[in-house]
mmCIF file of C-alpha atoms in Angstrom:
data_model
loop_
_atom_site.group_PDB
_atom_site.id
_atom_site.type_symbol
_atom_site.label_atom_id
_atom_site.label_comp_id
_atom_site.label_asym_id
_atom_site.label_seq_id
_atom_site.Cartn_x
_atom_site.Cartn_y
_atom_site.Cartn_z
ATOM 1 C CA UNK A 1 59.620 91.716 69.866
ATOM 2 C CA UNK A 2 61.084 91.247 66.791
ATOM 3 C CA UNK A 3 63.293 93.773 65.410
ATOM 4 C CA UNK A 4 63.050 95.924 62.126
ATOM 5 C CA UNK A 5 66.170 94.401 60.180
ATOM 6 C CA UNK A 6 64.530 90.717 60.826
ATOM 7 C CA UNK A 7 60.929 91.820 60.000
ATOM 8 C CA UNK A 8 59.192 92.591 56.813
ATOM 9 C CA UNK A 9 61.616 94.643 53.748
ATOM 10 C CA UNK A 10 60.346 95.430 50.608
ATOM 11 C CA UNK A 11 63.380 96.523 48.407
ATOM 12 C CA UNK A 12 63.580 99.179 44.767
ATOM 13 C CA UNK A 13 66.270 99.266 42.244
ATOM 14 C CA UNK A 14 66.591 100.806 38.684
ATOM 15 C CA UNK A 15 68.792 99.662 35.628
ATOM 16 C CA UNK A 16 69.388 103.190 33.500
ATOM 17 C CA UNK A 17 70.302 104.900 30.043
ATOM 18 C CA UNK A 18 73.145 106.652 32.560
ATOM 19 C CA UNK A 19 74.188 107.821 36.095
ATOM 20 C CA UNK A 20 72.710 111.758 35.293
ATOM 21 C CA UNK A 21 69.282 111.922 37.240
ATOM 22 C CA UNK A 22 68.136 114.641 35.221
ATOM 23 C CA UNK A 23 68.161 113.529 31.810
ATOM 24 C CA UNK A 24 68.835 109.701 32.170
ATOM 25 C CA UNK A 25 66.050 107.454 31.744
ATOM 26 C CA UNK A 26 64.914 103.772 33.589
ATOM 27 C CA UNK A 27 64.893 100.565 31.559
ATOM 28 C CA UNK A 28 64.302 98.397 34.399
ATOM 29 C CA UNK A 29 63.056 98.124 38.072
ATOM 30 C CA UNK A 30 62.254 95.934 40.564
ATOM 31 C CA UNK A 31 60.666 95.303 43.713
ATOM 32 C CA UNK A 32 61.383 92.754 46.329
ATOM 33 C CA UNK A 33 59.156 92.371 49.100
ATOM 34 C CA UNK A 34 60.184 89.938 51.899
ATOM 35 C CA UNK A 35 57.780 89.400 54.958
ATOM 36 C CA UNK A 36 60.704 87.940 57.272
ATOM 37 C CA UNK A 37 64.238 87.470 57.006
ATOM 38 C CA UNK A 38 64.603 84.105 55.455
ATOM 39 C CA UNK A 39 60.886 83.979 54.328
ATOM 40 C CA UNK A 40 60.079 83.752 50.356
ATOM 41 C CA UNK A 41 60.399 86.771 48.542
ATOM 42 C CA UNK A 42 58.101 88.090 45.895
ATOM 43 C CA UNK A 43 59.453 89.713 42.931
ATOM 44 C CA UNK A 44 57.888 92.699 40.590
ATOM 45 C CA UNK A 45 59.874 93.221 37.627
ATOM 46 C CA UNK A 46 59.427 95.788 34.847
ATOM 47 C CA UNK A 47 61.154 96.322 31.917
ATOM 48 C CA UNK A 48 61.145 99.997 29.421
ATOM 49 C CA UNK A 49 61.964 101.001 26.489
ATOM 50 C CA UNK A 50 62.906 104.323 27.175
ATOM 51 C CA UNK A 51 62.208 106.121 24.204
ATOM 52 C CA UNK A 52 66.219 106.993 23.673
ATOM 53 C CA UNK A 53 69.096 105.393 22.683
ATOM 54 C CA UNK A 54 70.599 103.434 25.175
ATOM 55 C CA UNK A 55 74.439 104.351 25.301
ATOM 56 C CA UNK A 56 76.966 100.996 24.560
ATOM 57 C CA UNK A 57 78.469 102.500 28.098
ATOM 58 C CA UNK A 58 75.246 101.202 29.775
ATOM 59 C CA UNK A 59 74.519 98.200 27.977
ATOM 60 C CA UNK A 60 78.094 96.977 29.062
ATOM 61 C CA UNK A 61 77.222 97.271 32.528
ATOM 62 C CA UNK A 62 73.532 96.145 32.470
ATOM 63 C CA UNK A 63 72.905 94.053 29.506
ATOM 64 C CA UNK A 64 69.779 95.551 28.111
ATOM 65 C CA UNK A 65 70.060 96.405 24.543
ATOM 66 C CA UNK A 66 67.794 98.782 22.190
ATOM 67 C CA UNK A 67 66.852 95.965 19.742
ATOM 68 C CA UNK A 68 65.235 94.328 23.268
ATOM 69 C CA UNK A 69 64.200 96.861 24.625
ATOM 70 C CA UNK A 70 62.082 97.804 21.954
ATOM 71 C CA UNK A 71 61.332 94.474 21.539
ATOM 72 C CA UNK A 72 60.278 93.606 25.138
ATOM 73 C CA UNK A 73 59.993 96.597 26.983
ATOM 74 C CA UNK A 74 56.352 98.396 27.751
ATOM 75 C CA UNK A 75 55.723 102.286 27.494
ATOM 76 C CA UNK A 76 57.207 104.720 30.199
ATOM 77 C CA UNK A 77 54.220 105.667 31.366
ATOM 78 C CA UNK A 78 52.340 103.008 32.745
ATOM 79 C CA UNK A 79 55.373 101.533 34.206
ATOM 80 C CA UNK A 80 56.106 104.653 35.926
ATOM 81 C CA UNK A 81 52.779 104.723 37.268
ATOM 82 C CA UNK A 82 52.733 101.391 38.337
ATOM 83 C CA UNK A 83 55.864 101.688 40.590
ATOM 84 C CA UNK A 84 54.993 104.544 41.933
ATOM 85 C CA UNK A 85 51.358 103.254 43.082
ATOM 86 C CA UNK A 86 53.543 100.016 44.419
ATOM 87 C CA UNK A 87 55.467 101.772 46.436
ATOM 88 C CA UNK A 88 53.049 103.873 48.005
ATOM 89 C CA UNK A 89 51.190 100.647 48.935
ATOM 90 C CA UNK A 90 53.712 99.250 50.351
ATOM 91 C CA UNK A 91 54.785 102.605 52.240
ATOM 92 C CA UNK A 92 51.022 102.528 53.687
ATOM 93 C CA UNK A 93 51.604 99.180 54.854
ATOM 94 C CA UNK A 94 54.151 100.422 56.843
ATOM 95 C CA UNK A 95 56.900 98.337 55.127
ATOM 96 C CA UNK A 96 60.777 100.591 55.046
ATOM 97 C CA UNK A 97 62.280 100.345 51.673
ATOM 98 C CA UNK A 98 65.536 99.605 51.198
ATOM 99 C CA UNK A 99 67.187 101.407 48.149
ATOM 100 C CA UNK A 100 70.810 101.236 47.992
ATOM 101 C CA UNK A 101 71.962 104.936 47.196
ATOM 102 C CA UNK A 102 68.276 105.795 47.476
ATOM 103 C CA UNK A 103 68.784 109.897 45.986
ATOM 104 C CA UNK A 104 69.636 108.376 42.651
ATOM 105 C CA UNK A 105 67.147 105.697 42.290
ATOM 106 C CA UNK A 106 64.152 107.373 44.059
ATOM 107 C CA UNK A 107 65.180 110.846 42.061
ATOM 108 C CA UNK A 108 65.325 109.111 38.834
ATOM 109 C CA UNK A 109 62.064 107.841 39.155
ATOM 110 C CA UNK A 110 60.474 111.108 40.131
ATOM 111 C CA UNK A 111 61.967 113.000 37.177
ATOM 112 C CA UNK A 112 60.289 110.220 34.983
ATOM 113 C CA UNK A 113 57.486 110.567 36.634
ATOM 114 C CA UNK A 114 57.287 114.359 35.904
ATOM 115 C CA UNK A 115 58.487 113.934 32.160
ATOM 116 C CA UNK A 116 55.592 111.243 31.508
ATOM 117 C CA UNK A 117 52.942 111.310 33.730
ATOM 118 C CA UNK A 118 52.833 115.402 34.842
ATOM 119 C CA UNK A 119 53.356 114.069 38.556
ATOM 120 C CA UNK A 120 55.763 113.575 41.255
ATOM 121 C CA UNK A 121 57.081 110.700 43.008
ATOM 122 C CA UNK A 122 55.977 113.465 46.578
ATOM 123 C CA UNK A 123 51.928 113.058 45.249
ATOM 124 C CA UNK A 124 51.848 109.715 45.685
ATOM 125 C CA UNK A 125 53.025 109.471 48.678
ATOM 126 C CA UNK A 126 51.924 112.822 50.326
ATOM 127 C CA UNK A 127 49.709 110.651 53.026
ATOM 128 C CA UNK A 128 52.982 108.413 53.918
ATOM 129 C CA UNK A 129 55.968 109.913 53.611
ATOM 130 C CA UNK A 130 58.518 107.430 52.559
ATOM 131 C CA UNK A 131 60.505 105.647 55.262
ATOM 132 C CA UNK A 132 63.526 104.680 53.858
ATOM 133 C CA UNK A 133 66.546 102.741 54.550
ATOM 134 C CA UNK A 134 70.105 103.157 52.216
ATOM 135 C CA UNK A 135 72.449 100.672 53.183
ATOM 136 C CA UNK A 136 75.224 103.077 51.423
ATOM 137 C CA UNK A 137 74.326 105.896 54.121
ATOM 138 C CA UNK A 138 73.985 103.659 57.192
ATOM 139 C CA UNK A 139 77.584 101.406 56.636
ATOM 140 C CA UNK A 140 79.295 104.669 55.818
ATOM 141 C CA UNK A 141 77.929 105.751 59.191
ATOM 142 C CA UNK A 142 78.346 103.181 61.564
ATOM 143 C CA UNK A 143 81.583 101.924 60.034
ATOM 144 C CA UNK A 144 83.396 104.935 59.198
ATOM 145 C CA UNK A 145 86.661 104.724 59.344
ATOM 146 C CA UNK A 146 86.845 100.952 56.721
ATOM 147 C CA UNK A 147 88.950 101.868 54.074
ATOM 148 C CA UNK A 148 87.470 100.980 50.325
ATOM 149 C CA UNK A 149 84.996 101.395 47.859
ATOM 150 C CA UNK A 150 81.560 100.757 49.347
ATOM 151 C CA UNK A 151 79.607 100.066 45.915
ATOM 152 C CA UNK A 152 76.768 97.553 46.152
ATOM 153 C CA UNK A 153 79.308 94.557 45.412
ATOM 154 C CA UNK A 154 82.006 96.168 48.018
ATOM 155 C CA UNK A 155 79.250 95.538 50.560
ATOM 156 C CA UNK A 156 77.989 92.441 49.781
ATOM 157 C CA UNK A 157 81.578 90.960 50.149
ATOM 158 C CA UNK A 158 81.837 92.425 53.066
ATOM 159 C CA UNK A 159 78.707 91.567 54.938
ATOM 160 C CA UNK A 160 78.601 87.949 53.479
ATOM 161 C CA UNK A 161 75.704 88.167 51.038
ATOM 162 C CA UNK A 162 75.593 86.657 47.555
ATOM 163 C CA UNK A 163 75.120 88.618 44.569
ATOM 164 C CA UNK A 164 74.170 86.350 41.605
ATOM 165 C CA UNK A 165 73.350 88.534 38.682
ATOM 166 C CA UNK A 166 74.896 92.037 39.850
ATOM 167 C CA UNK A 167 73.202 95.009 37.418
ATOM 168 C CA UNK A 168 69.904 92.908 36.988
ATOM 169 C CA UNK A 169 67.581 95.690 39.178
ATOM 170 C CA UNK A 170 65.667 92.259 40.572
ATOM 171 C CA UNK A 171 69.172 90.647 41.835
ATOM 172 C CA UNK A 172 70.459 94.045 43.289
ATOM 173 C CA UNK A 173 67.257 94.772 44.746
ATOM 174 C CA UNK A 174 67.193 90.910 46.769
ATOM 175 C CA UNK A 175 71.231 91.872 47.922
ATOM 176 C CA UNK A 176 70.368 95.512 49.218
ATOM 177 C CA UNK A 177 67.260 94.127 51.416
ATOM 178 C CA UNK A 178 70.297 91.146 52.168
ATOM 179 C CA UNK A 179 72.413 93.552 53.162
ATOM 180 C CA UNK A 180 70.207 95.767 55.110
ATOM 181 C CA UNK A 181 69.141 92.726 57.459
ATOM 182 C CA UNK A 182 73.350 91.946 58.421
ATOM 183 C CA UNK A 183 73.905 96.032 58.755
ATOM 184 C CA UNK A 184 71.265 95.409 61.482
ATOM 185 C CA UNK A 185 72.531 92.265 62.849
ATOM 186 C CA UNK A 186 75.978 93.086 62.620
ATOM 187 C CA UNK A 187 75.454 96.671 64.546
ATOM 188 C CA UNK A 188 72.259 95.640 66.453
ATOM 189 C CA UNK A 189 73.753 97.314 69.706
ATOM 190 C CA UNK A 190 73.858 100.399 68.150
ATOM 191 C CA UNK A 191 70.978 100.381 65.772
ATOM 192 C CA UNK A 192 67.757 97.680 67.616
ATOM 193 C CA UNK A 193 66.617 100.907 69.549
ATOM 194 C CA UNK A 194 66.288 102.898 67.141
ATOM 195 C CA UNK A 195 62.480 102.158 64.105
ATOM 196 C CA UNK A 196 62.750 102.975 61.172
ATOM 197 C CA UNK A 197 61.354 106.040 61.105
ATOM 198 C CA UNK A 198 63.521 107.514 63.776
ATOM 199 C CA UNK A 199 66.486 106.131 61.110
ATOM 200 C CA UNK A 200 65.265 107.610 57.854
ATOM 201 C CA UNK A 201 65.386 111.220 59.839
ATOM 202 C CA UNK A 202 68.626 110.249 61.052
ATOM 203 C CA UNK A 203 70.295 108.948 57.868
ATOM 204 C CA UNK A 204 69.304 112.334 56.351
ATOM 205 C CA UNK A 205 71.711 114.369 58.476
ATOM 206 C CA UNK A 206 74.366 111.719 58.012
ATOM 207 C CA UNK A 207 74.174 111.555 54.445
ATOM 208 C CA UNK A 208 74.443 115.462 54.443
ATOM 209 C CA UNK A 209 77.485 115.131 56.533
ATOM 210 C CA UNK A 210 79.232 112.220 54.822
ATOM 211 C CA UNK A 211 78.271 114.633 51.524
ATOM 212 C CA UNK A 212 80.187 117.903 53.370
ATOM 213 C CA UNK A 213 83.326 115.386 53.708
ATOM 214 C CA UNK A 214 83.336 114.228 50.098
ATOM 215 C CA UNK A 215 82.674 117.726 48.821
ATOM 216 C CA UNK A 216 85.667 118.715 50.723
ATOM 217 C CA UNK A 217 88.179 115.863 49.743
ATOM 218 C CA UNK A 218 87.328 116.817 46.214
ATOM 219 C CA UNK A 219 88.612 120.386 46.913
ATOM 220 C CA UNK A 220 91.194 118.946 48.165
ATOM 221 C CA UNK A 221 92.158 117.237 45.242
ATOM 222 C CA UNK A 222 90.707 120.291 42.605
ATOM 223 C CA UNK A 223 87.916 118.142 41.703
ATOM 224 C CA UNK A 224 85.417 120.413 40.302
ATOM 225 C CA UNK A 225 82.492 118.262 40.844
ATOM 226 C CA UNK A 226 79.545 118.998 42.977
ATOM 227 C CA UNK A 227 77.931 116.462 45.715
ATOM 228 C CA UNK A 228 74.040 116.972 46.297
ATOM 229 C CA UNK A 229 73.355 116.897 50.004
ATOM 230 C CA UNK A 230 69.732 115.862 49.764
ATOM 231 C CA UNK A 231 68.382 112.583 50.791
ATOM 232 C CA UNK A 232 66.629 110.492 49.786
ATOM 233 C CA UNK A 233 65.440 112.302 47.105
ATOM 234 C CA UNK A 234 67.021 115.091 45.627
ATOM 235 C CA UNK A 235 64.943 118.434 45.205
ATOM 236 C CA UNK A 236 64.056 119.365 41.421
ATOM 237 C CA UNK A 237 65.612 121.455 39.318
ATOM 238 C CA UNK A 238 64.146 124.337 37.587
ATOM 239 C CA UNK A 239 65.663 123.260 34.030
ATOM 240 C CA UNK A 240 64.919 119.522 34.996
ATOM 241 C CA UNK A 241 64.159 117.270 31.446
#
């Protein structure tokens, strides 16, 4: 029997105005949906113009300027409505998706949802909830005590995957669903046991208690900032955007 992190992925990433879920906005995502590990991989790109100004902070990181943006990129709306009816196909399907810090990508998208199409990322999937693997949550876990940074390129060095085109949401997207698959291999003892579903509930209460320890390093170090517990998607807020 062949075993989740060698069977069929699909993959979600964002490129953003900013890192604030709440008023931030999406200029591009992508899905990559694999059947097998080493089979071809389809690609779904979109690109947005968000309907702001995108800061020079973000452009520096991602590339995507407003002159192209507005130039290229389609409507919010649609596009919004078009991942989110993607992903809930592909969560019928019973396909996990692998989102690398999944409670800012999957929140984003939900507040844009809300702020152009009067819905939720929860109604479309209210027949299949999401099953959902973070490969930030799940190498914090089962490799706890490696020192460093653990950022999307931290982990591909570390796991041996090649990231060509780092901050394009297609090329992050193909290295998190890359990454997933050695996670698995390299911890297979620990982890073939154990479906996906049973490992969405479980990253949950690990993300809320790798969130506890980072929550109390910062008052440790009289960092005021607060860490949301919640995963993988973070509740609203009442003064959301």
């Amino acid at each position: 029997m062949t075993c989740w992190y060698e069977g069929p992925l699909a993959a979600f990433d964002t490129e953003t105005t900013g890192v604030d879920v709440e008023t931030d906005r999406i200029v591009s995502a992508a899905i990559v949906v694999q059947d097998s590990a080493g089979a071809r991989a389809r690609t779904i790109r979109w690109l947005v113009n968000p309907g702001i100004p995108v800061p020079a902070g973000a452009t520096e990181v991602h590339g995507l300027t407003d002159d192209h943006l507005q130039r290229n990129g389609r409507w919010p709306s649609p596009v919004m409505e078009e991942i989110a009816r993607e992903l809930a196909e592909l969560n019928a399907s019973g396909r996990p998706l692998v989102v690398m810090n999944a409670p800012f990508d999957l929140t984003l998208l939900d507040r844009e949802l809300r702020r152009h199409r009067a819905s939720s990322l929860g109604r479309y999937l209210e027949n299949n909830p999401l099953c959902v693997l973070d490969p930030r949550v799940l190498d914090k876990h089962l490799d706890r005590y490696r020192k460093g940074r653990r950022t999307l390129t931290d982990l591909c060095e570390h796991y041996g995957v090649e990231l060509a085109g780092a901050h394009d949401a297609a090329a992050d997207a193909r290295a998190s669903l890359d990454v997933i698959r050695q996670i698995g291999r390299r911890f297979a003892a620990r982890l073939e046991r154990l479906n996906p579903a049973e490992l969405h509930s479980l990253q949950a209460v690990w993300h809320a208690a790798q969130t506890r320890g980072l929550q109390a390093w910062f008052a440790r170090t009289g960092t005021m900032e607060a860490v949301d517990p919640a995963w993988p998607l973070r509740p609203e807020l009442p003064a959301a955007a």
